[in-house]
Each structure stands twice: as structure tokens, then as C-alpha cells.
GROMACS .gro file of C-alpha atoms in nm:
model
   66
    1MET     CA    1  10.250  14.778   2.503
    2ARG     CA    2  10.011  15.047   2.496
    3PRO     CA    3  10.058  15.385   2.254
    4GLU     CA    4  10.096  15.587   2.579
    5ALA     CA    5  10.373  15.375   2.725
    6GLY     CA    6  10.575  15.431   2.439
    7ILE     CA    7  10.543  15.799   2.451
    8GLU     CA    8  10.627  15.789   2.812
    9ASN     CA    9  10.941  15.582   2.742
   10HIS     CA   10  11.055  15.821   2.481
   11ARG     CA   11  10.989  16.131   2.726
   12LYS     CA   12  11.172  15.951   2.959
   13GLY     CA   13  11.475  15.905   2.745
   14SER     CA   14  11.477  16.267   2.608
   15GLU     CA   15  11.647  16.417   2.869
   16ILE     CA   16  11.940  16.209   2.894
   17LYS     CA   17  11.935  16.205   2.494
   18GLU     CA   18  11.966  16.572   2.524
   19ILE     CA   19  12.247  16.549   2.754
   20PHE     CA   20  12.442  16.309   2.534
   21GLU     CA   21  12.402  16.531   2.236
   22ASP     CA   22  12.481  16.841   2.442
   23GLY     CA   23  12.829  16.666   2.538
   24LEU     CA   24  12.885  16.533   2.202
   25GLN     CA   25  12.780  16.871   2.007
   26ARG     CA   26  12.582  16.644   1.763
   27GLU     CA   27  12.239  16.463   1.677
   28LEU     CA   28  12.269  16.102   1.789
   29SER     CA   29  12.246  15.850   1.487
   30THR     CA   30  11.950  15.624   1.422
   31GLU     CA   31  12.148  15.330   1.567
   32GLU     CA   32  12.259  15.569   1.882
   33ASN     CA   33  11.879  15.670   1.931
   34LEU     CA   34  11.782  15.304   1.920
   35LEU     CA   35  12.047  15.218   2.152
   36MET     CA   36  11.963  15.471   2.406
   37ASN     CA   37  11.583  15.404   2.373
   38ASN     CA   38  11.666  15.022   2.460
   39TRP     CA   39  11.873  15.158   2.765
   40VAL     CA   40  11.678  15.396   2.924
   41GLN     CA   41  11.339  15.213   2.900
   42HIS     CA   42  11.407  14.989   3.184
   43PHE     CA   43  11.501  15.256   3.446
   44THR     CA   44  11.309  15.341   3.728
   45SER     CA   45  11.236  15.683   3.815
   46GLU     CA   46  11.499  15.704   4.080
   47GLU     CA   47  11.752  15.554   3.836
   48ARG     CA   48  11.674  15.799   3.564
   49ALA     CA   49  11.722  16.095   3.798
   50THR     CA   50  12.070  15.948   3.914
   51ILE     CA   51  12.201  15.905   3.578
   52ILE     CA   52  12.092  16.235   3.449
   53ASN     CA   53  12.221  16.414   3.764
   54MET     CA   54  12.575  16.206   3.677
   55MET     CA   55  12.567  16.276   3.332
   56LYS     CA   56  12.502  16.640   3.387
   57GLU     CA   57  12.795  16.665   3.643
   58LEU     CA   58  13.032  16.468   3.404
   59VAL     CA   59  12.937  16.722   3.081
   60ASN     CA   60  12.959  17.032   3.298
   61LYS     CA   61  13.313  16.940   3.413
   62HIS     CA   62  13.401  16.836   3.067
   63LYS     CA   63  13.303  17.212   2.963
   64ARG     CA   64  13.490  17.368   3.234
   65HIS     CA   65  13.814  17.202   3.136
   66ASP     CA   66  13.775  17.309   2.748
   0.00000   0.00000   0.00000
């Protein structure tokens, strides 16, 4: 794998990771980070956008109920 591809995959997962950390109100563990990276690396741009939008909606609804 090209080094740039690894960096790009990390960037692609960063927003999803941030949403998880925001919703959980904590940083992800090493194991959770690895799982997250393995999960998001297979998403296309459209899939990633859909997942991000769904997660943001879920987190926002959760915050309104707290």
C-alpha cells in the first residue's frame, strides 16, 4: 500500500471517529481505533457520507434528549 493511501484512509475515518468520540464523550481505545480504521477503509465516498450523516443525526437526537 502506498503511504499516501494509508494517510487518506486515516483522514477518511477521522470524521467518523470524531462523531463516535463526541457521542461517547471519550476518546476511543487503541482496540476501538483499530476496529474503526478497519471498518471505514472499505467505504466509498458516498457510503462514508451516508454513514456520517446518519451518525450525526443519531448523536444530535441523543443530545436533545439529555
